[in-house]
């Protein structure tokens, strides 16, 4: 699959059960839907995930909702006006080759 400069992935963060997807859910989505293995994930200048990060840190983040990972790693709250996050990915395809992919518009859960 080839993407253009104008493409993006748009992901609704809310799962069928009404909870926000965890980092593991996010990674699994790309693996299952697009056959892509995420090797690095960032939001702005903040590195949320990389294949070379410490195992304990990786495992801790995997079970956290994505917005919590962003808040925890950036040490900043997500503003109440923010409806979506822009996430950048580095991915490998099923052959283990590095693939250029569009950014992700991660639509946050509605704030109560």
PDB file as gemmi writes it, atoms N, CA and C in Angstrom:
CRYST1    1.000    1.000    1.000  90.00  90.00  90.00 P 1                      
ATOM      1  N   UNK A   1       0.849  -1.186   0.000  1.00  0.00           N  
ATOM      2  CA  UNK A   1       0.000   0.000   0.000  1.00  0.00           C  
ATOM      3  C   UNK A   1       0.885   1.236   0.000  1.00  0.00           C  
ATOM      4  N   UNK A   2       0.517   2.196  -0.808  1.00  0.00           N  
ATOM      5  CA  UNK A   2       1.251   3.464  -0.848  1.00  0.00           C  
ATOM      6  C   UNK A   2       0.339   4.573  -0.354  1.00  0.00           C  
ATOM      7  N   UNK A   3       0.929   5.502   0.379  1.00  0.00           N  
ATOM      8  CA  UNK A   3       0.171   6.651   0.875  1.00  0.00           C  
ATOM      9  C   UNK A   3       0.757   7.913   0.276  1.00  0.00           C  
ATOM     10  N   UNK A   4      -0.096   8.939   0.175  1.00  0.00           N  
ATOM     11  CA  UNK A   4       0.381  10.218  -0.337  1.00  0.00           C  
ATOM     12  C   UNK A   4       0.582  11.185   0.823  1.00  0.00           C  
ATOM     13  N   UNK A   5       1.114  12.330   0.503  1.00  0.00           N  
ATOM     14  CA  UNK A   5       1.326  13.396   1.457  1.00  0.00           C  
ATOM     15  C   UNK A   5       0.017  13.842   2.111  1.00  0.00           C  
ATOM     16  N   UNK A   6      -1.080  13.619   1.421  1.00  0.00           N  
ATOM     17  CA  UNK A   6      -2.377  14.125   1.889  1.00  0.00           C  
ATOM     18  C   UNK A   6      -3.135  13.105   2.727  1.00  0.00           C  
ATOM     19  N   UNK A   7      -2.631  11.903   2.822  1.00  0.00           N  
ATOM     20  CA  UNK A   7      -3.303  10.869   3.603  1.00  0.00           C  
ATOM     21  C   UNK A   7      -3.065  11.057   5.095  1.00  0.00           C  
ATOM     22  N   UNK A   8      -3.945  10.452   5.870  1.00  0.00           N  
ATOM     23  CA  UNK A   8      -3.727  10.340   7.313  1.00  0.00           C  
ATOM     24  C   UNK A   8      -4.550   9.156   7.803  1.00  0.00           C  
ATOM     25  N   UNK A   9      -4.139   8.608   8.927  1.00  0.00           N  
ATOM     26  CA  UNK A   9      -4.943   7.612   9.613  1.00  0.00           C  
ATOM     27  C   UNK A   9      -5.810   8.382  10.603  1.00  0.00           C  
ATOM     28  N   UNK A  10      -7.089   8.082  10.641  1.00  0.00           N  
ATOM     29  CA  UNK A  10      -7.966   8.724  11.613  1.00  0.00           C  
ATOM     30  C   UNK A  10      -8.509   7.633  12.523  1.00  0.00           C  
ATOM     31  N   UNK A  11      -8.198   7.748  13.805  1.00  0.00           N  
ATOM     32  CA  UNK A  11      -8.559   6.694  14.746  1.00  0.00           C  
ATOM     33  C   UNK A  11      -9.429   7.259  15.854  1.00  0.00           C  
ATOM     34  N   UNK A  12     -10.581   6.618  16.054  1.00  0.00           N  
ATOM     35  CA  UNK A  12     -11.451   6.958  17.174  1.00  0.00           C  
ATOM     36  C   UNK A  12     -10.917   6.200  18.388  1.00  0.00           C  
ATOM     37  N   UNK A  13     -10.615   6.922  19.450  1.00  0.00           N  
ATOM     38  CA  UNK A  13      -9.975   6.327  20.611  1.00  0.00           C  
ATOM     39  C   UNK A  13     -10.905   5.478  21.467  1.00  0.00           C  
ATOM     40  N   UNK A  14     -12.211   5.607  21.245  1.00  0.00           N  
ATOM     41  CA  UNK A  14     -13.162   4.906  22.107  1.00  0.00           C  
ATOM     42  C   UNK A  14     -13.494   3.533  21.521  1.00  0.00           C  
ATOM     43  N   UNK A  15     -13.282   2.502  22.349  1.00  0.00           N  
ATOM     44  CA  UNK A  15     -13.572   1.132  21.929  1.00  0.00           C  
ATOM     45  C   UNK A  15     -15.067   0.848  22.078  1.00  0.00           C  
ATOM     46  N   UNK A  16     -15.492  -0.311  21.592  1.00  0.00           N  
ATOM     47  CA  UNK A  16     -16.906  -0.688  21.646  1.00  0.00           C  
ATOM     48  C   UNK A  16     -17.447  -0.700  23.069  1.00  0.00           C  
ATOM     49  N   UNK A  17     -16.587  -1.030  24.044  1.00  0.00           N  
ATOM     50  CA  UNK A  17     -17.047  -1.092  25.437  1.00  0.00           C  
ATOM     51  C   UNK A  17     -17.075   0.288  26.105  1.00  0.00           C  
ATOM     52  N   UNK A  18     -16.743   1.350  25.325  1.00  0.00           N  
ATOM     53  CA  UNK A  18     -16.819   2.701  25.854  1.00  0.00           C  
ATOM     54  C   UNK A  18     -15.551   3.211  26.512  1.00  0.00           C  
ATOM     55  N   UNK A  19     -14.534   2.349  26.639  1.00  0.00           N  
ATOM     56  CA  UNK A  19     -13.264   2.770  27.241  1.00  0.00           C  
ATOM     57  C   UNK A  19     -12.302   3.235  26.152  1.00  0.00           C  
ATOM     58  N   UNK A  20     -11.301   3.998  26.570  1.00  0.00           N  
ATOM     59  CA  UNK A  20     -10.294   4.470  25.614  1.00  0.00           C  
ATOM     60  C   UNK A  20      -9.295   3.354  25.314  1.00  0.00           C  
ATOM     61  N   UNK A  21      -8.839   3.286  24.067  1.00  0.00           N  
ATOM     62  CA  UNK A  21      -7.860   2.260  23.709  1.00  0.00           C  
ATOM     63  C   UNK A  21      -6.538   2.486  24.444  1.00  0.00           C  
ATOM     64  N   UNK A  22      -5.937   1.365  24.815  1.00  0.00           N  
ATOM     65  CA  UNK A  22      -4.618   1.404  25.438  1.00  0.00           C  
ATOM     66  C   UNK A  22      -3.565   1.474  24.337  1.00  0.00           C  
ATOM     67  N   UNK A  23      -2.324   1.663  24.748  1.00  0.00           N  
ATOM     68  CA  UNK A  23      -1.257   1.670  23.750  1.00  0.00           C  
ATOM     69  C   UNK A  23      -1.195   0.316  23.048  1.00  0.00           C  
ATOM     70  N   UNK A  24      -1.419  -0.763  23.783  1.00  0.00           N  
ATOM     71  CA  UNK A  24      -1.418  -2.104  23.163  1.00  0.00           C  
ATOM     72  C   UNK A  24      -2.532  -2.202  22.127  1.00  0.00           C  
ATOM     73  N   UNK A  25      -3.726  -1.715  22.456  1.00  0.00           N  
ATOM     74  CA  UNK A  25      -4.840  -1.716  21.486  1.00  0.00           C  
ATOM     75  C   UNK A  25      -4.451  -0.956  20.218  1.00  0.00           C  
ATOM     76  N   UNK A  26      -3.800   0.191  20.418  1.00  0.00           N  
ATOM     77  CA  UNK A  26      -3.367   1.046  19.304  1.00  0.00           C  
ATOM     78  C   UNK A  26      -2.377   0.284  18.412  1.00  0.00           C  
ATOM     79  N   UNK A  27      -1.386  -0.360  19.040  1.00  0.00           N  
ATOM     80  CA  UNK A  27      -0.381  -1.120  18.284  1.00  0.00           C  
ATOM     81  C   UNK A  27      -1.036  -2.300  17.553  1.00  0.00           C  
ATOM     82  N   UNK A  28      -1.927  -2.997  18.266  1.00  0.00           N  
ATOM     83  CA  UNK A  28      -2.619  -4.150  17.676  1.00  0.00           C  
ATOM     84  C   UNK A  28      -3.474  -3.734  16.485  1.00  0.00           C  
ATOM     85  N   UNK A  29      -4.113  -2.575  16.580  1.00  0.00           N  
ATOM     86  CA  UNK A  29      -4.936  -2.067  15.485  1.00  0.00           C  
ATOM     87  C   UNK A  29      -4.101  -1.959  14.204  1.00  0.00           C  
ATOM     88  N   UNK A  30      -2.929  -1.361  14.305  1.00  0.00           N  
ATOM     89  CA  UNK A  30      -2.086  -1.192  13.113  1.00  0.00           C  
ATOM     90  C   UNK A  30      -1.559  -2.534  12.606  1.00  0.00           C  
ATOM     91  N   UNK A  31      -1.275  -3.444  13.530  1.00  0.00           N  
ATOM     92  CA  UNK A  31      -0.792  -4.772  13.135  1.00  0.00           C  
ATOM     93  C   UNK A  31      -1.901  -5.525  12.392  1.00  0.00           C  
ATOM     94  N   UNK A  32      -3.109  -5.522  12.944  1.00  0.00           N  
ATOM     95  CA  UNK A  32      -4.202  -6.310  12.379  1.00  0.00           C  
ATOM     96  C   UNK A  32      -4.837  -5.664  11.154  1.00  0.00           C  
ATOM     97  N   UNK A  33      -5.059  -4.350  11.212  1.00  0.00           N  
ATOM     98  CA  UNK A  33      -5.778  -3.676  10.125  1.00  0.00           C  
ATOM     99  C   UNK A  33      -4.873  -3.324   8.941  1.00  0.00           C  
ATOM    100  N   UNK A  34      -3.614  -2.971   9.224  1.00  0.00           N  
ATOM    101  CA  UNK A  34      -2.726  -2.494   8.157  1.00  0.00           C  
ATOM    102  C   UNK A  34      -1.466  -3.342   7.985  1.00  0.00           C  
ATOM    103  N   UNK A  35      -1.340  -4.397   8.804  1.00  0.00           N  
ATOM    104  CA  UNK A  35      -0.174  -5.285   8.744  1.00  0.00           C  
ATOM    105  C   UNK A  35       1.128  -4.499   8.952  1.00  0.00           C  
ATOM    106  N   UNK A  36       1.080  -3.547   9.902  1.00  0.00           N  
ATOM    107  CA  UNK A  36       2.237  -2.713  10.201  1.00  0.00           C  
ATOM    108  C   UNK A  36       2.658  -2.898  11.657  1.00  0.00           C  
ATOM    109  N   UNK A  37       3.938  -3.048  11.855  1.00  0.00           N  
ATOM    110  CA  UNK A  37       4.488  -3.118  13.203  1.00  0.00           C  
ATOM    111  C   UNK A  37       5.045  -1.737  13.542  1.00  0.00           C  
ATOM    112  N   UNK A  38       4.508  -1.124  14.588  1.00  0.00           N  
ATOM    113  CA  UNK A  38       4.984   0.196  14.999  1.00  0.00           C  
ATOM    114  C   UNK A  38       6.317   0.018  15.723  1.00  0.00           C  
ATOM    115  N   UNK A  39       7.347   0.703  15.226  1.00  0.00           N  
ATOM    116  CA  UNK A  39       8.663   0.632  15.865  1.00  0.00           C  
ATOM    117  C   UNK A  39       8.947   1.869  16.708  1.00  0.00           C  
ATOM    118  N   UNK A  40       8.316   2.994  16.342  1.00  0.00           N  
ATOM    119  CA  UNK A  40       8.423   4.212  17.141  1.00  0.00           C  
ATOM    120  C   UNK A  40       7.119   4.991  17.020  1.00  0.00           C  
ATOM    121  N   UNK A  41       6.773   5.649  18.124  1.00  0.00           N  
ATOM    122  CA  UNK A  41       5.540   6.423  18.179  1.00  0.00           C  
ATOM    123  C   UNK A  41       5.832   7.696  18.955  1.00  0.00           C  
ATOM    124  N   UNK A  42       5.495   8.833  18.359  1.00  0.00           N  
ATOM    125  CA  UNK A  42       5.750  10.098  19.050  1.00  0.00           C  
ATOM    126  C   UNK A  42       4.566  11.039  18.879  1.00  0.00           C  
ATOM    127  N   UNK A  43       4.534  12.017  19.789  1.00  0.00           N  
ATOM    128  CA  UNK A  43       3.532  13.077  19.724  1.00  0.00           C  
ATOM    129  C   UNK A  43       4.312  14.369  19.905  1.00  0.00           C  
ATOM    130  N   UNK A  44       4.456  15.128  18.820  1.00  0.00           N  
ATOM    131  CA  UNK A  44       5.329  16.301  18.859  1.00  0.00           C  
ATOM    132  C   UNK A  44       6.766  15.850  19.109  1.00  0.00           C  
ATOM    133  N   UNK A  45       7.409  16.440  20.101  1.00  0.00           N  
ATOM    134  CA  UNK A  45       8.805  16.074  20.399  1.00  0.00           C  
ATOM    135  C   UNK A  45       8.884  14.958  21.439  1.00  0.00           C  
ATOM    136  N   UNK A  46       7.741  14.435  21.853  1.00  0.00           N  
ATOM    137  CA  UNK A  46       7.696  13.438  22.924  1.00  0.00           C  
ATOM    138  C   UNK A  46       7.659  12.027  22.347  1.00  0.00           C  
ATOM    139  N   UNK A  47       8.657  11.206  22.716  1.00  0.00           N  
ATOM    140  CA  UNK A  47       8.716   9.808  22.282  1.00  0.00           C  
ATOM    141  C   UNK A  47       7.864   8.960  23.215  1.00  0.00           C  
ATOM    142  N   UNK A  48       6.767   8.427  22.697  1.00  0.00           N  
ATOM    143  CA  UNK A  48       5.845   7.633  23.511  1.00  0.00           C  
ATOM    144  C   UNK A  48       6.234   6.161  23.556  1.00  0.00           C  
ATOM    145  N   UNK A  49       6.807   5.686  22.453  1.00  0.00           N  
ATOM    146  CA  UNK A  49       7.181   4.270  22.352  1.00  0.00           C  
ATOM    147  C   UNK A  49       8.321   4.131  21.366  1.00  0.00           C  
ATOM    148  N   UNK A  50       9.239   3.246  21.678  1.00  0.00           N  
ATOM    149  CA  UNK A  50      10.239   2.823  20.696  1.00  0.00           C  
ATOM    150  C   UNK A  50      10.627   1.388  20.996  1.00  0.00           C  
ATOM    151  N   UNK A  51      10.984   0.660  19.971  1.00  0.00           N  
ATOM    152  CA  UNK A  51      11.327  -0.748  20.132  1.00  0.00           C  
ATOM    153  C   UNK A  51      12.552  -0.939  21.025  1.00  0.00           C  
ATOM    154  N   UNK A  52      13.377   0.091  21.165  1.00  0.00           N  
ATOM    155  CA  UNK A  52      14.604  -0.041  21.967  1.00  0.00           C  
ATOM    156  C   UNK A  52      14.464   0.493  23.397  1.00  0.00           C  
ATOM    157  N   UNK A  53      13.265   0.965  23.789  1.00  0.00           N  
ATOM    158  CA  UNK A  53      13.125   1.470  25.163  1.00  0.00           C  
ATOM    159  C   UNK A  53      13.139   0.308  26.160  1.00  0.00           C  
ATOM    160  N   UNK A  54      13.408   0.630  27.414  1.00  0.00           N  
ATOM    161  CA  UNK A  54      13.478  -0.394  28.448  1.00  0.00           C  
ATOM    162  C   UNK A  54      12.175  -1.186  28.498  1.00  0.00           C  
ATOM    163  N   UNK A  55      12.322  -2.499  28.669  1.00  0.00           N  
ATOM    164  CA  UNK A  55      11.172  -3.396  28.652  1.00  0.00           C  
ATOM    165  C   UNK A  55      10.132  -2.993  29.705  1.00  0.00           C  
ATOM    166  N   UNK A  56      10.578  -2.675  30.909  1.00  0.00           N  
ATOM    167  CA  UNK A  56       9.654  -2.320  32.002  1.00  0.00           C  
ATOM    168  C   UNK A  56       8.837  -1.085  31.643  1.00  0.00           C  
ATOM    169  N   UNK A  57       9.500  -0.087  31.063  1.00  0.00           N  
ATOM    170  CA  UNK A  57       8.825   1.154  30.667  1.00  0.00           C  
ATOM    171  C   UNK A  57       7.823   0.873  29.555  1.00  0.00           C  
ATOM    172  N   UNK A  58       8.228   0.029  28.605  1.00  0.00           N  
ATOM    173  CA  UNK A  58       7.362  -0.337  27.476  1.00  0.00           C  
ATOM    174  C   UNK A  58       6.114  -1.060  28.000  1.00  0.00           C  
ATOM    175  N   UNK A  59       6.321  -2.034  28.887  1.00  0.00           N  
ATOM    176  CA  UNK A  59       5.197  -2.817  29.404  1.00  0.00           C  
ATOM    177  C   UNK A  59       4.246  -1.957  30.231  1.00  0.00           C  
ATOM    178  N   UNK A  60       4.792  -1.017  30.982  1.00  0.00           N  
ATOM    179  CA  UNK A  60       3.979  -0.118  31.796  1.00  0.00           C  
ATOM    180  C   UNK A  60       3.074   0.726  30.901  1.00  0.00           C  
ATOM    181  N   UNK A  61       3.613   1.249  29.818  1.00  0.00           N  
ATOM    182  CA  UNK A  61       2.840   2.104  28.909  1.00  0.00           C  
ATOM    183  C   UNK A  61       1.816   1.334  28.102  1.00  0.00           C  
ATOM    184  N   UNK A  62       2.097   0.081  27.789  1.00  0.00           N  
ATOM    185  CA  UNK A  62       1.207  -0.729  26.943  1.00  0.00           C  
ATOM    186  C   UNK A  62      -0.198  -0.860  27.520  1.00  0.00           C  
ATOM    187  N   UNK A  63      -0.314  -0.875  28.843  1.00  0.00           N  
ATOM    188  CA  UNK A  63      -1.630  -1.083  29.463  1.00  0.00           C  
ATOM    189  C   UNK A  63      -2.348   0.231  29.777  1.00  0.00           C  
ATOM    190  N   UNK A  64      -1.680   1.353  29.536  1.00  0.00           N  
ATOM    191  CA  UNK A  64      -2.265   2.666  29.819  1.00  0.00           C  
ATOM    192  C   UNK A  64      -3.085   3.162  28.623  1.00  0.00           C  
ATOM    193  N   UNK A  65      -4.192   3.894  28.905  1.00  0.00           N  
ATOM    194  CA  UNK A  65      -4.895   4.554  27.795  1.00  0.00           C  
ATOM    195  C   UNK A  65      -3.927   5.511  27.096  1.00  0.00           C  
ATOM    196  N   UNK A  66      -4.084   5.665  25.791  1.00  0.00           N  
ATOM    197  CA  UNK A  66      -3.161   6.493  25.003  1.00  0.00           C  
ATOM    198  C   UNK A  66      -3.050   7.921  25.539  1.00  0.00           C  
ATOM    199  N   UNK A  67      -4.180   8.537  25.914  1.00  0.00           N  
ATOM    200  CA  UNK A  67      -4.108   9.913  26.411  1.00  0.00           C  
ATOM    201  C   UNK A  67      -3.315   9.978  27.717  1.00  0.00           C  
ATOM    202  N   UNK A  68      -3.397   8.923  28.526  1.00  0.00           N  
ATOM    203  CA  UNK A  68      -2.628   8.876  29.778  1.00  0.00           C  
ATOM    204  C   UNK A  68      -1.134   8.741  29.487  1.00  0.00           C  
ATOM    205  N   UNK A  69      -0.792   7.974  28.466  1.00  0.00           N  
ATOM    206  CA  UNK A  69       0.615   7.841  28.073  1.00  0.00           C  
ATOM    207  C   UNK A  69       1.154   9.217  27.677  1.00  0.00           C  
ATOM    208  N   UNK A  70       0.382   9.941  26.864  1.00  0.00           N  
ATOM    209  CA  UNK A  70       0.800  11.276  26.420  1.00  0.00           C  
ATOM    210  C   UNK A  70       0.997  12.200  27.625  1.00  0.00           C  
ATOM    211  N   UNK A  71       0.029  12.211  28.545  1.00  0.00           N  
ATOM    212  CA  UNK A  71       0.126  13.078  29.726  1.00  0.00           C  
ATOM    213  C   UNK A  71       1.311  12.683  30.604  1.00  0.00           C  
ATOM    214  N   UNK A  72       1.488  11.391  30.803  1.00  0.00           N  
ATOM    215  CA  UNK A  72       2.551  10.889  31.667  1.00  0.00           C  
ATOM    216  C   UNK A  72       3.938  11.206  31.103  1.00  0.00           C  
ATOM    217  N   UNK A  73       4.143  10.957  29.824  1.00  0.00           N  
ATOM    218  CA  UNK A  73       5.456  11.129  29.210  1.00  0.00           C  
ATOM    219  C   UNK A  73       5.783  12.609  28.987  1.00  0.00           C  
ATOM    220  N   UNK A  74       4.771  13.385  28.560  1.00  0.00           N  
ATOM    221  CA  UNK A  74       5.014  14.808  28.290  1.00  0.00           C  
ATOM    222  C   UNK A  74       5.025  15.643  29.571  1.00  0.00           C  
ATOM    223  N   UNK A  75       4.481  15.049  30.652  1.00  0.00           N  
ATOM    224  CA  UNK A  75       4.338  15.748  31.936  1.00  0.00           C  
ATOM    225  C   UNK A  75       3.482  17.010  31.786  1.00  0.00           C  
ATOM    226  N   UNK A  76       2.493  16.923  30.875  1.00  0.00           N  
ATOM    227  CA  UNK A  76       1.566  18.033  30.643  1.00  0.00           C  
ATOM    228  C   UNK A  76       0.155  17.470  30.519  1.00  0.00           C  
ATOM    229  N   UNK A  77      -0.791  18.276  30.967  1.00  0.00           N  
ATOM    230  CA  UNK A  77      -2.193  17.915  30.766  1.00  0.00           C  
ATOM    231  C   UNK A  77      -2.559  18.169  29.304  1.00  0.00           C  
ATOM    232  N   UNK A  78      -3.566  17.460  28.826  1.00  0.00           N  
ATOM    233  CA  UNK A  78      -4.103  17.730  27.494  1.00  0.00           C  
ATOM    234  C   UNK A  78      -5.210  18.758  27.702  1.00  0.00           C  
ATOM    235  N   UNK A  79      -5.119  19.900  27.054  1.00  0.00           N  
ATOM    236  CA  UNK A  79      -6.088  20.978  27.238  1.00  0.00           C  
ATOM    237  C   UNK A  79      -7.517  20.524  26.988  1.00  0.00           C  
ATOM    238  N   UNK A  80      -8.466  21.109  27.717  1.00  0.00           N  
ATOM    239  CA  UNK A  80      -9.875  20.710  27.584  1.00  0.00           C  
ATOM    240  C   UNK A  80     -10.419  21.026  26.187  1.00  0.00           C  
ATOM    241  N   UNK A  81      -9.774  21.954  25.468  1.00  0.00           N  
ATOM    242  CA  UNK A  81     -10.209  22.314  24.110  1.00  0.00           C  
ATOM    243  C   UNK A  81      -9.690  21.330  23.051  1.00  0.00           C  
ATOM    244  N   UNK A  82      -8.748  20.471  23.423  1.00  0.00           N  
ATOM    245  CA  UNK A  82      -8.118  19.558  22.455  1.00  0.00           C  
ATOM    246  C   UNK A  82      -9.045  18.374  22.180  1.00  0.00           C  
ATOM    247  N   UNK A  83      -9.374  18.185  20.909  1.00  0.00           N  
ATOM    248  CA  UNK A  83     -10.282  17.103  20.497  1.00  0.00           C  
ATOM    249  C   UNK A  83      -9.534  15.900  19.898  1.00  0.00           C  
ATOM    250  N   UNK A  84      -8.300  16.147  19.422  1.00  0.00           N  
ATOM    251  CA  UNK A  84      -7.533  15.068  18.786  1.00  0.00           C  
ATOM    252  C   UNK A  84      -6.041  15.331  18.972  1.00  0.00           C  
ATOM    253  N   UNK A  85      -5.275  14.266  18.928  1.00  0.00           N  
ATOM    254  CA  UNK A  85      -3.816  14.361  18.996  1.00  0.00           C  
ATOM    255  C   UNK A  85      -3.242  13.958  17.646  1.00  0.00           C  
ATOM    256  N   UNK A  86      -2.139  14.568  17.275  1.00  0.00           N  
ATOM    257  CA  UNK A  86      -1.419  14.160  16.070  1.00  0.00           C  
ATOM    258  C   UNK A  86      -0.263  13.271  16.520  1.00  0.00           C  
ATOM    259  N   UNK A  87      -0.258  12.052  16.036  1.00  0.00           N  
ATOM    260  CA  UNK A  87       0.779  11.086  16.395  1.00  0.00           C  
ATOM    261  C   UNK A  87       1.577  10.728  15.151  1.00  0.00           C  
ATOM    262  N   UNK A  88       2.875  10.604  15.320  1.00  0.00           N  
ATOM    263  CA  UNK A  88       3.757  10.219  14.209  1.00  0.00           C  
ATOM    264  C   UNK A  88       4.241   8.790  14.455  1.00  0.00           C  
ATOM    265  N   UNK A  89       4.296   8.008  13.389  1.00  0.00           N  
ATOM    266  CA  UNK A  89       4.695   6.606  13.487  1.00  0.00           C  
ATOM    267  C   UNK A  89       5.912   6.301  12.628  1.00  0.00           C  
ATOM    268  N   UNK A  90       6.731   5.392  13.114  1.00  0.00           N  
ATOM    269  CA  UNK A  90       7.692   4.686  12.263  1.00  0.00           C  
ATOM    270  C   UNK A  90       7.234   3.238  12.288  1.00  0.00           C  
ATOM    271  N   UNK A  91       7.149   2.622  11.118  1.00  0.00           N  
ATOM    272  CA  UNK A  91       6.600   1.267  11.031  1.00  0.00           C  
ATOM    273  C   UNK A  91       7.455   0.374  10.143  1.00  0.00           C  
ATOM    274  N   UNK A  92       7.325  -0.934  10.411  1.00  0.00           N  
ATOM    275  CA  UNK A  92       7.864  -1.952   9.523  1.00  0.00           C  
ATOM    276  C   UNK A  92       6.697  -2.700   8.902  1.00  0.00           C  
ATOM    277  N   UNK A  93       6.869  -3.099   7.641  1.00  0.00           N  
ATOM    278  CA  UNK A  93       5.843  -3.922   7.002  1.00  0.00           C  
ATOM    279  C   UNK A  93       6.074  -5.388   7.361  1.00  0.00           C  
ATOM    280  N   UNK A  94       5.292  -6.282   6.758  1.00  0.00           N  
ATOM    281  CA  UNK A  94       5.376  -7.708   7.103  1.00  0.00           C  
ATOM    282  C   UNK A  94       6.718  -8.324   6.718  1.00  0.00           C  
ATOM    283  N   UNK A  95       7.487  -7.645   5.839  1.00  0.00           N  
ATOM    284  CA  UNK A  95       8.828  -8.137   5.473  1.00  0.00           C  
ATOM    285  C   UNK A  95       9.910  -7.545   6.376  1.00  0.00           C  
ATOM    286  N   UNK A  96       9.501  -6.735   7.351  1.00  0.00           N  
ATOM    287  CA  UNK A  96      10.481  -6.113   8.241  1.00  0.00           C  
ATOM    288  C   UNK A  96      11.147  -4.890   7.640  1.00  0.00           C  
ATOM    289  N   UNK A  97      10.601  -4.399   6.516  1.00  0.00           N  
ATOM    290  CA  UNK A  97      11.141  -3.213   5.865  1.00  0.00           C  
ATOM    291  C   UNK A  97      10.511  -1.955   6.447  1.00  0.00           C  
ATOM    292  N   UNK A  98      11.330  -0.908   6.600  1.00  0.00           N  
ATOM    293  CA  UNK A  98      10.846   0.384   7.085  1.00  0.00           C  
ATOM    294  C   UNK A  98       9.879   0.973   6.056  1.00  0.00           C  
ATOM    295  N   UNK A  99       8.730   1.456   6.512  1.00  0.00           N  
ATOM    296  CA  UNK A  99       7.696   1.979   5.621  1.00  0.00           C  
ATOM    297  C   UNK A  99       7.349   3.412   6.030  1.00  0.00           C  
ATOM    298  N   UNK A 100       7.243   4.300   5.042  1.00  0.00           N  
ATOM    299  CA  UNK A 100       6.776   5.667   5.300  1.00  0.00           C  
ATOM    300  C   UNK A 100       5.260   5.622   5.407  1.00  0.00           C  
ATOM    301  N   UNK A 101       4.745   6.130   6.522  1.00  0.00           N  
ATOM    302  CA  UNK A 101       3.291   6.127   6.720  1.00  0.00           C  
ATOM    303  C   UNK A 101       2.815   7.523   7.093  1.00  0.00           C  
ATOM    304  N   UNK A 102       1.524   7.808   6.829  1.00  0.00           N  
ATOM    305  CA  UNK A 102       0.982   9.120   7.199  1.00  0.00           C  
ATOM    306  C   UNK A 102       0.911   9.274   8.719  1.00  0.00           C  
ATOM    307  N   UNK A 103       0.633  10.485   9.150  1.00  0.00           N  
ATOM    308  CA  UNK A 103       0.440  10.716  10.577  1.00  0.00           C  
ATOM    309  C   UNK A 103      -0.919  10.156  11.002  1.00  0.00           C  
ATOM    310  N   UNK A 104      -1.120  10.094  12.304  1.00  0.00           N  
ATOM    311  CA  UNK A 104      -2.373   9.606  12.867  1.00  0.00           C  
ATOM    312  C   UNK A 104      -3.109  10.769  13.537  1.00  0.00           C  
ATOM    313  N   UNK A 105      -4.364  10.938  13.172  1.00  0.00           N  
ATOM    314  CA  UNK A 105      -5.243  11.843  13.920  1.00  0.00           C  
ATOM    315  C   UNK A 105      -5.982  10.951  14.917  1.00  0.00           C  
ATOM    316  N   UNK A 106      -5.571  11.075  16.181  1.00  0.00           N  
ATOM    317  CA  UNK A 106      -6.130  10.252  17.250  1.00  0.00           C  
ATOM    318  C   UNK A 106      -7.225  11.060  17.942  1.00  0.00           C  
ATOM    319  N   UNK A 107      -8.487  10.700  17.664  1.00  0.00           N  
ATOM    320  CA  UNK A 107      -9.621  11.459  18.191  1.00  0.00           C  
ATOM    321  C   UNK A 107      -9.868  11.049  19.634  1.00  0.00           C  
ATOM    322  N   UNK A 108      -9.739  12.022  20.523  1.00  0.00           N  
ATOM    323  CA  UNK A 108      -9.852  11.764  21.954  1.00  0.00           C  
ATOM    324  C   UNK A 108     -11.298  11.496  22.373  1.00  0.00           C  
ATOM    325  N   UNK A 109     -11.460  10.769  23.499  1.00  0.00           N  
ATOM    326  CA  UNK A 109     -12.818  10.566  24.024  1.00  0.00           C  
ATOM    327  C   UNK A 109     -13.434  11.926  24.378  1.00  0.00           C  
ATOM    328  N   UNK A 110     -14.743  12.036  24.273  1.00  0.00           N  
ATOM    329  CA  UNK A 110     -15.421  13.260  24.688  1.00  0.00           C  
ATOM    330  C   UNK A 110     -15.228  13.472  26.177  1.00  0.00           C  
ATOM    331  N   UNK A 111     -14.920  14.681  26.562  1.00  0.00           N  
ATOM    332  CA  UNK A 111     -14.759  14.979  27.981  1.00  0.00           C  
ATOM    333  C   UNK A 111     -16.131  15.245  28.585  1.00  0.00           C  
ATOM    334  N   UNK A 112     -16.350  14.652  29.744  1.00  0.00           N  
ATOM    335  CA  UNK A 112     -17.666  14.778  30.398  1.00  0.00           C  
ATOM    336  C   UNK A 112     -17.858  16.184  30.938  1.00  0.00           C  
TER     337      UNK A 112                                                      
END                                                                             
